[in-house]
């Protein structure tokens, strides 16, 4: 795994976010993506350096070139679409991409406000698959 591998920062306390990560891990058979909770050290260092919020997360952050790369970060639905593209599964997000970004992000914000009520909190513990655990940062 390289420091230039794409990384998805996600809300580690969100059940929906955890489900998304597990889905991406299952679909990413080549092991392209790495993942880190926004509450973890790697994400906090990256967020602090860019003067972004350090808590109360309502977005995910996709870094196409990893946390030390120069690629522009993608947030919310753009990040989800890019993550599926990165693992060679653009069809999973193609339906979402049909809608204009402002409209997608309104839907994302509505879901972000209710996600803990609908999907509950994240389950504790690491994934049982050792190959998946290796792809999680802090």
Short mmCIF file of N, CA and C in Angstrom, two decimals:
data_model
loop_
_atom_site.label_atom_id
_atom_site.label_comp_id
_atom_site.label_asym_id
_atom_site.label_seq_id
_atom_site.Cartn_x
_atom_site.Cartn_y
_atom_site.Cartn_z
N UNK A 1 0.85 -1.18 0.00
CA UNK A 1 0.00 0.00 0.00
C UNK A 1 0.89 1.24 0.00
N UNK A 2 0.56 2.19 -0.81
CA UNK A 2 1.37 3.40 -0.99
C UNK A 2 0.71 4.59 -0.32
N UNK A 3 1.52 5.58 0.06
CA UNK A 3 0.95 6.80 0.65
C UNK A 3 0.17 7.59 -0.39
N UNK A 4 0.33 7.25 -1.67
CA UNK A 4 -0.40 7.94 -2.72
C UNK A 4 -1.72 7.24 -3.07
N UNK A 5 -2.03 6.14 -2.38
CA UNK A 5 -3.30 5.47 -2.62
C UNK A 5 -4.45 6.37 -2.21
N UNK A 6 -5.57 6.30 -2.93
CA UNK A 6 -6.72 7.12 -2.55
C UNK A 6 -7.21 6.73 -1.15
N UNK A 7 -7.68 7.74 -0.43
CA UNK A 7 -8.16 7.56 0.93
C UNK A 7 -9.55 8.16 1.06
N UNK A 8 -10.40 7.47 1.78
CA UNK A 8 -11.73 7.99 2.10
C UNK A 8 -11.79 8.21 3.60
N UNK A 9 -11.92 9.48 4.00
CA UNK A 9 -12.15 9.82 5.40
C UNK A 9 -13.65 9.80 5.62
N UNK A 10 -14.10 9.11 6.66
CA UNK A 10 -15.52 8.95 6.92
C UNK A 10 -15.80 9.17 8.41
N UNK A 11 -17.05 9.42 8.74
CA UNK A 11 -17.45 9.60 10.13
C UNK A 11 -17.45 8.22 10.80
N UNK A 12 -16.49 8.00 11.66
CA UNK A 12 -16.34 6.70 12.31
C UNK A 12 -17.41 6.40 13.33
N UNK A 13 -18.27 7.35 13.63
CA UNK A 13 -19.36 7.14 14.60
C UNK A 13 -20.71 6.95 13.92
N UNK A 14 -20.71 6.87 12.61
CA UNK A 14 -21.95 6.81 11.82
C UNK A 14 -22.14 5.41 11.25
N UNK A 15 -23.30 4.81 11.56
CA UNK A 15 -23.61 3.49 11.03
C UNK A 15 -23.71 3.45 9.52
N UNK A 16 -24.28 4.48 8.92
CA UNK A 16 -24.39 4.54 7.46
C UNK A 16 -22.99 4.63 6.83
N UNK A 17 -22.14 5.47 7.39
CA UNK A 17 -20.78 5.62 6.86
C UNK A 17 -20.02 4.30 6.96
N UNK A 18 -20.20 3.62 8.09
CA UNK A 18 -19.54 2.33 8.29
C UNK A 18 -20.04 1.32 7.26
N UNK A 19 -21.31 1.33 6.95
CA UNK A 19 -21.86 0.43 5.93
C UNK A 19 -21.27 0.74 4.56
N UNK A 20 -21.14 2.03 4.25
CA UNK A 20 -20.54 2.43 2.98
C UNK A 20 -19.10 1.92 2.89
N UNK A 21 -18.34 2.08 3.96
CA UNK A 21 -16.95 1.62 3.96
C UNK A 21 -16.89 0.11 3.77
N UNK A 22 -17.73 -0.62 4.47
CA UNK A 22 -17.73 -2.08 4.32
C UNK A 22 -18.12 -2.49 2.90
N UNK A 23 -19.04 -1.77 2.31
CA UNK A 23 -19.45 -2.07 0.93
C UNK A 23 -18.28 -1.81 -0.03
N UNK A 24 -17.61 -0.69 0.15
CA UNK A 24 -16.46 -0.37 -0.70
C UNK A 24 -15.34 -1.40 -0.50
N UNK A 25 -15.10 -1.80 0.74
CA UNK A 25 -14.08 -2.82 1.00
C UNK A 25 -14.42 -4.12 0.28
N UNK A 26 -15.67 -4.51 0.31
CA UNK A 26 -16.09 -5.75 -0.33
C UNK A 26 -15.96 -5.68 -1.85
N UNK A 27 -16.27 -4.53 -2.42
CA UNK A 27 -16.22 -4.37 -3.87
C UNK A 27 -14.82 -4.11 -4.40
N UNK A 28 -13.95 -3.58 -3.58
CA UNK A 28 -12.60 -3.19 -4.00
C UNK A 28 -11.65 -4.40 -3.91
N UNK A 29 -11.79 -5.30 -4.84
CA UNK A 29 -11.00 -6.54 -4.82
C UNK A 29 -9.51 -6.31 -5.08
N UNK A 30 -9.17 -5.21 -5.72
CA UNK A 30 -7.76 -4.88 -5.98
C UNK A 30 -7.10 -4.19 -4.78
N UNK A 31 -7.89 -3.80 -3.80
CA UNK A 31 -7.34 -3.15 -2.62
C UNK A 31 -6.81 -1.75 -2.88
N UNK A 32 -7.50 -1.00 -3.72
CA UNK A 32 -7.06 0.34 -4.12
C UNK A 32 -7.25 1.37 -3.01
N UNK A 33 -8.40 1.35 -2.36
CA UNK A 33 -8.74 2.38 -1.38
C UNK A 33 -8.23 2.07 0.02
N UNK A 34 -7.89 3.14 0.73
CA UNK A 34 -7.65 3.07 2.17
C UNK A 34 -8.72 3.92 2.84
N UNK A 35 -8.92 3.68 4.13
CA UNK A 35 -10.00 4.34 4.85
C UNK A 35 -9.50 4.81 6.20
N UNK A 36 -10.05 5.93 6.66
CA UNK A 36 -9.71 6.43 8.00
C UNK A 36 -10.90 7.20 8.54
N UNK A 37 -11.21 6.99 9.82
CA UNK A 37 -12.29 7.78 10.42
C UNK A 37 -11.86 9.24 10.56
N UNK A 38 -12.80 10.13 10.36
CA UNK A 38 -12.52 11.56 10.52
C UNK A 38 -12.08 11.89 11.94
N UNK A 39 -12.46 11.06 12.90
CA UNK A 39 -12.07 11.28 14.28
C UNK A 39 -10.65 10.79 14.57
N UNK A 40 -10.06 10.04 13.65
CA UNK A 40 -8.73 9.46 13.85
C UNK A 40 -7.60 10.46 13.61
N UNK A 41 -6.42 10.06 13.99
CA UNK A 41 -5.25 10.94 13.93
C UNK A 41 -4.93 11.38 12.50
N UNK A 42 -4.92 10.46 11.54
CA UNK A 42 -4.55 10.81 10.17
C UNK A 42 -5.49 11.87 9.60
N UNK A 43 -6.79 11.67 9.79
CA UNK A 43 -7.76 12.63 9.27
C UNK A 43 -7.69 13.95 10.03
N UNK A 44 -7.51 13.89 11.34
CA UNK A 44 -7.46 15.12 12.13
C UNK A 44 -6.26 15.99 11.72
N UNK A 45 -5.12 15.37 11.47
CA UNK A 45 -3.94 16.12 11.01
C UNK A 45 -4.24 16.77 9.67
N UNK A 46 -4.84 16.01 8.76
CA UNK A 46 -5.16 16.54 7.43
C UNK A 46 -6.18 17.67 7.54
N UNK A 47 -7.22 17.49 8.33
CA UNK A 47 -8.26 18.53 8.48
C UNK A 47 -7.68 19.80 9.11
N UNK A 48 -6.88 19.64 10.15
CA UNK A 48 -6.28 20.79 10.85
C UNK A 48 -5.41 21.60 9.88
N UNK A 49 -4.63 20.92 9.07
CA UNK A 49 -3.73 21.61 8.13
C UNK A 49 -4.51 22.43 7.10
N UNK A 50 -5.75 22.05 6.85
CA UNK A 50 -6.58 22.77 5.87
C UNK A 50 -7.65 23.64 6.53
N UNK A 51 -7.56 23.76 7.85
CA UNK A 51 -8.50 24.58 8.63
C UNK A 51 -9.95 24.19 8.38
N UNK A 52 -10.19 22.89 8.36
CA UNK A 52 -11.54 22.35 8.20
C UNK A 52 -12.05 21.91 9.57
N UNK A 53 -13.36 21.75 9.73
CA UNK A 53 -13.91 21.36 11.04
C UNK A 53 -13.29 20.06 11.56
N UNK A 54 -13.03 20.05 12.85
CA UNK A 54 -12.40 18.89 13.49
C UNK A 54 -13.40 18.00 14.22
N UNK A 55 -14.67 18.38 14.21
CA UNK A 55 -15.72 17.55 14.80
C UNK A 55 -17.06 17.91 14.18
N UNK A 56 -18.10 17.23 14.59
CA UNK A 56 -19.45 17.42 14.04
C UNK A 56 -19.44 17.22 12.52
N UNK A 57 -19.11 16.02 12.10
CA UNK A 57 -18.93 15.74 10.69
C UNK A 57 -20.25 15.47 9.99
N UNK A 58 -20.46 16.16 8.88
CA UNK A 58 -21.63 15.90 8.07
C UNK A 58 -21.21 15.59 6.64
N UNK A 59 -19.95 15.23 6.46
CA UNK A 59 -19.46 14.93 5.13
C UNK A 59 -18.41 13.85 5.21
N UNK A 60 -18.14 13.26 4.09
CA UNK A 60 -16.97 12.41 3.96
C UNK A 60 -16.01 13.13 3.05
N UNK A 61 -14.75 12.73 3.07
CA UNK A 61 -13.72 13.38 2.28
C UNK A 61 -12.97 12.31 1.51
N UNK A 62 -12.94 12.44 0.20
CA UNK A 62 -12.19 11.51 -0.65
C UNK A 62 -10.95 12.22 -1.15
N UNK A 63 -9.79 11.61 -0.90
CA UNK A 63 -8.51 12.17 -1.34
C UNK A 63 -7.96 11.27 -2.45
N UNK A 64 -8.06 11.70 -3.70
CA UNK A 64 -7.68 10.82 -4.81
C UNK A 64 -6.20 10.43 -4.81
N UNK A 65 -5.34 11.26 -4.25
CA UNK A 65 -3.90 10.99 -4.23
C UNK A 65 -3.39 10.73 -2.82
N UNK A 66 -4.26 10.36 -1.91
CA UNK A 66 -3.86 10.11 -0.54
C UNK A 66 -3.71 11.40 0.24
N UNK A 67 -3.46 11.29 1.54
CA UNK A 67 -3.41 12.48 2.40
C UNK A 67 -2.22 13.40 2.13
N UNK A 68 -1.21 12.90 1.45
CA UNK A 68 -0.03 13.73 1.19
C UNK A 68 0.07 14.15 -0.27
N UNK A 69 -0.92 13.78 -1.07
CA UNK A 69 -0.92 14.12 -2.49
C UNK A 69 -1.45 15.52 -2.74
N UNK A 70 -1.33 15.96 -3.94
CA UNK A 70 -1.76 17.30 -4.29
C UNK A 70 -3.13 17.38 -4.92
N UNK A 71 -3.80 16.23 -5.07
CA UNK A 71 -5.11 16.24 -5.70
C UNK A 71 -6.14 16.94 -4.84
N UNK A 72 -7.09 17.56 -5.48
CA UNK A 72 -8.15 18.27 -4.76
C UNK A 72 -9.06 17.27 -4.05
N UNK A 73 -9.40 17.52 -2.78
CA UNK A 73 -10.32 16.63 -2.07
C UNK A 73 -11.72 16.76 -2.64
N UNK A 74 -12.47 15.68 -2.54
CA UNK A 74 -13.86 15.67 -2.98
C UNK A 74 -14.73 15.37 -1.78
N UNK A 75 -15.79 16.13 -1.63
CA UNK A 75 -16.66 16.03 -0.47
C UNK A 75 -18.04 15.50 -0.88
N UNK A 76 -18.74 14.99 0.10
CA UNK A 76 -20.13 14.55 -0.03
C UNK A 76 -20.32 13.62 -1.22
N UNK A 77 -21.31 13.89 -2.06
CA UNK A 77 -21.63 12.96 -3.15
C UNK A 77 -20.51 12.87 -4.18
N UNK A 78 -19.76 13.95 -4.39
CA UNK A 78 -18.62 13.87 -5.31
C UNK A 78 -17.60 12.86 -4.80
N UNK A 79 -17.41 12.82 -3.49
CA UNK A 79 -16.49 11.86 -2.88
C UNK A 79 -16.96 10.43 -3.03
N UNK A 80 -18.26 10.20 -2.84
CA UNK A 80 -18.82 8.85 -3.00
C UNK A 80 -18.64 8.38 -4.44
N UNK A 81 -19.00 9.23 -5.38
CA UNK A 81 -18.89 8.88 -6.80
C UNK A 81 -17.43 8.57 -7.15
N UNK A 82 -16.50 9.41 -6.68
CA UNK A 82 -15.08 9.20 -6.97
C UNK A 82 -14.55 7.93 -6.34
N UNK A 83 -15.02 7.59 -5.14
CA UNK A 83 -14.58 6.36 -4.48
C UNK A 83 -15.00 5.13 -5.29
N UNK A 84 -16.24 5.11 -5.77
CA UNK A 84 -16.69 3.99 -6.59
C UNK A 84 -15.94 3.95 -7.92
N UNK A 85 -15.66 5.11 -8.50
CA UNK A 85 -14.85 5.15 -9.72
C UNK A 85 -13.45 4.60 -9.47
N UNK A 86 -12.85 4.94 -8.34
CA UNK A 86 -11.48 4.52 -8.03
C UNK A 86 -11.35 3.01 -7.93
N UNK A 87 -12.40 2.34 -7.50
CA UNK A 87 -12.33 0.88 -7.39
C UNK A 87 -12.83 0.18 -8.65
N UNK A 88 -13.10 0.97 -9.68
CA UNK A 88 -13.55 0.38 -10.94
C UNK A 88 -15.00 -0.02 -10.94
N UNK A 89 -15.82 0.61 -10.10
CA UNK A 89 -17.25 0.31 -10.01
C UNK A 89 -18.09 1.57 -10.20
N UNK A 90 -17.93 2.28 -11.30
CA UNK A 90 -18.67 3.53 -11.47
C UNK A 90 -20.18 3.33 -11.58
N UNK A 91 -20.62 2.14 -11.95
CA UNK A 91 -22.04 1.87 -12.09
C UNK A 91 -22.82 2.03 -10.80
N UNK A 92 -22.16 1.78 -9.66
CA UNK A 92 -22.84 1.89 -8.38
C UNK A 92 -23.23 3.33 -8.06
N UNK A 93 -22.49 4.28 -8.57
CA UNK A 93 -22.77 5.68 -8.28
C UNK A 93 -23.33 6.43 -9.49
N UNK A 94 -23.45 5.74 -10.61
CA UNK A 94 -23.89 6.40 -11.84
C UNK A 94 -25.26 7.05 -11.69
N UNK A 95 -26.17 6.39 -11.00
CA UNK A 95 -27.51 6.95 -10.80
C UNK A 95 -27.46 8.25 -10.02
N UNK A 96 -26.61 8.30 -9.02
CA UNK A 96 -26.46 9.52 -8.22
C UNK A 96 -25.87 10.63 -9.07
N UNK A 97 -24.92 10.29 -9.92
CA UNK A 97 -24.23 11.28 -10.74
C UNK A 97 -25.14 11.92 -11.79
N UNK A 98 -26.30 11.34 -12.05
CA UNK A 98 -27.23 11.92 -13.02
C UNK A 98 -27.80 13.25 -12.55
N UNK A 99 -27.85 13.43 -11.24
CA UNK A 99 -28.41 14.65 -10.67
C UNK A 99 -27.31 15.71 -10.54
N UNK A 100 -27.65 16.98 -10.72
CA UNK A 100 -26.65 18.04 -10.55
C UNK A 100 -26.12 18.07 -9.12
N UNK A 101 -24.86 18.44 -8.97
CA UNK A 101 -24.22 18.42 -7.65
C UNK A 101 -24.99 19.19 -6.58
N UNK A 102 -25.47 20.40 -6.85
CA UNK A 102 -26.21 21.10 -5.78
C UNK A 102 -27.42 20.31 -5.28
N UNK A 103 -28.14 19.68 -6.19
CA UNK A 103 -29.31 18.88 -5.81
C UNK A 103 -28.87 17.64 -5.03
N UNK A 104 -27.80 16.98 -5.51
CA UNK A 104 -27.27 15.80 -4.80
C UNK A 104 -26.88 16.17 -3.38
N UNK A 105 -26.22 17.30 -3.23
CA UNK A 105 -25.71 17.68 -1.91
C UNK A 105 -26.83 18.10 -0.96
N UNK A 106 -27.94 18.60 -1.49
CA UNK A 106 -29.10 18.87 -0.64
C UNK A 106 -29.60 17.54 -0.07
N UNK A 107 -29.73 16.55 -0.92
CA UNK A 107 -30.13 15.23 -0.47
C UNK A 107 -29.14 14.64 0.53
N UNK A 108 -27.86 14.85 0.27
CA UNK A 108 -26.81 14.36 1.17
C UNK A 108 -26.95 15.01 2.56
N UNK A 109 -27.16 16.33 2.57
CA UNK A 109 -27.30 17.05 3.85
C UNK A 109 -28.52 16.55 4.63
N UNK A 110 -29.63 16.31 3.93
CA UNK A 110 -30.82 15.79 4.59
C UNK A 110 -30.55 14.41 5.18
N UNK A 111 -29.88 13.57 4.43
CA UNK A 111 -29.54 12.24 4.93
C UNK A 111 -28.55 12.35 6.09
N UNK A 112 -27.59 13.27 6.00
CA UNK A 112 -26.60 13.45 7.06
C UNK A 112 -27.26 13.84 8.38
N UNK A 113 -28.32 14.61 8.31
CA UNK A 113 -29.01 15.04 9.53
C UNK A 113 -29.76 13.89 10.21
N UNK A 114 -30.22 12.93 9.43
CA UNK A 114 -31.06 11.86 9.97
C UNK A 114 -30.37 10.50 10.00
N UNK A 115 -29.15 10.41 9.53
CA UNK A 115 -28.48 9.11 9.36
C UNK A 115 -28.34 8.34 10.67
N UNK A 116 -28.04 9.02 11.75
CA UNK A 116 -27.86 8.29 13.02
C UNK A 116 -29.20 7.75 13.54
N UNK A 117 -30.27 8.49 13.28
CA UNK A 117 -31.61 8.03 13.68
C UNK A 117 -32.02 6.83 12.83
N UNK A 118 -31.79 6.92 11.52
CA UNK A 118 -32.21 5.87 10.59
C UNK A 118 -31.30 4.64 10.69
N UNK A 119 -30.00 4.85 10.66
CA UNK A 119 -29.05 3.73 10.57
C UNK A 119 -28.37 3.39 11.89
N UNK A 120 -28.54 4.23 12.90
CA UNK A 120 -27.94 3.97 14.19
C UNK A 120 -26.46 4.32 14.23
N UNK A 121 -25.85 4.13 15.40
CA UNK A 121 -24.43 4.43 15.53
C UNK A 121 -23.60 3.33 14.88
N UNK A 122 -22.34 3.61 14.68
CA UNK A 122 -21.42 2.62 14.13
C UNK A 122 -21.25 1.48 15.12
N UNK A 123 -21.04 0.30 14.59
CA UNK A 123 -20.77 -0.85 15.44
C UNK A 123 -19.31 -0.79 15.86
N UNK A 124 -19.05 -1.18 17.08
CA UNK A 124 -17.67 -1.11 17.56
C UNK A 124 -16.86 -2.28 16.98
N UNK A 125 -15.57 -2.08 16.94
CA UNK A 125 -14.67 -3.13 16.49
C UNK A 125 -14.23 -2.97 15.05
N UNK A 126 -13.18 -3.65 14.75
CA UNK A 126 -12.59 -3.64 13.41
C UNK A 126 -13.26 -4.73 12.56
N UNK A 127 -13.17 -4.61 11.25
CA UNK A 127 -13.67 -5.69 10.40
C UNK A 127 -12.91 -6.99 10.71
N UNK A 128 -13.59 -8.12 10.58
CA UNK A 128 -12.95 -9.39 10.88
C UNK A 128 -12.01 -9.85 9.78
N UNK A 129 -12.19 -9.39 8.58
CA UNK A 129 -11.34 -9.77 7.46
C UNK A 129 -9.97 -9.09 7.63
N UNK A 130 -8.89 -9.86 7.78
CA UNK A 130 -7.55 -9.26 7.98
C UNK A 130 -7.13 -8.35 6.83
N UNK A 131 -7.49 -8.69 5.60
CA UNK A 131 -7.12 -7.85 4.46
C UNK A 131 -7.80 -6.49 4.55
N UNK A 132 -9.00 -6.46 5.09
CA UNK A 132 -9.71 -5.19 5.26
C UNK A 132 -9.07 -4.37 6.36
N UNK A 133 -8.71 -5.02 7.46
CA UNK A 133 -8.09 -4.29 8.59
C UNK A 133 -6.82 -3.58 8.14
N UNK A 134 -6.06 -4.19 7.25
CA UNK A 134 -4.81 -3.59 6.78
C UNK A 134 -5.05 -2.30 6.01
N UNK A 135 -6.24 -2.12 5.48
CA UNK A 135 -6.54 -0.94 4.68
C UNK A 135 -7.14 0.20 5.48
N UNK A 136 -7.31 -0.01 6.79
CA UNK A 136 -7.82 1.03 7.67
C UNK A 136 -6.65 1.76 8.32
N UNK A 137 -6.69 3.07 8.26
CA UNK A 137 -5.68 3.89 8.90
C UNK A 137 -6.20 4.27 10.27
N UNK A 138 -5.34 4.31 11.25
CA UNK A 138 -5.67 4.56 12.66
C UNK A 138 -7.10 4.30 12.90
#
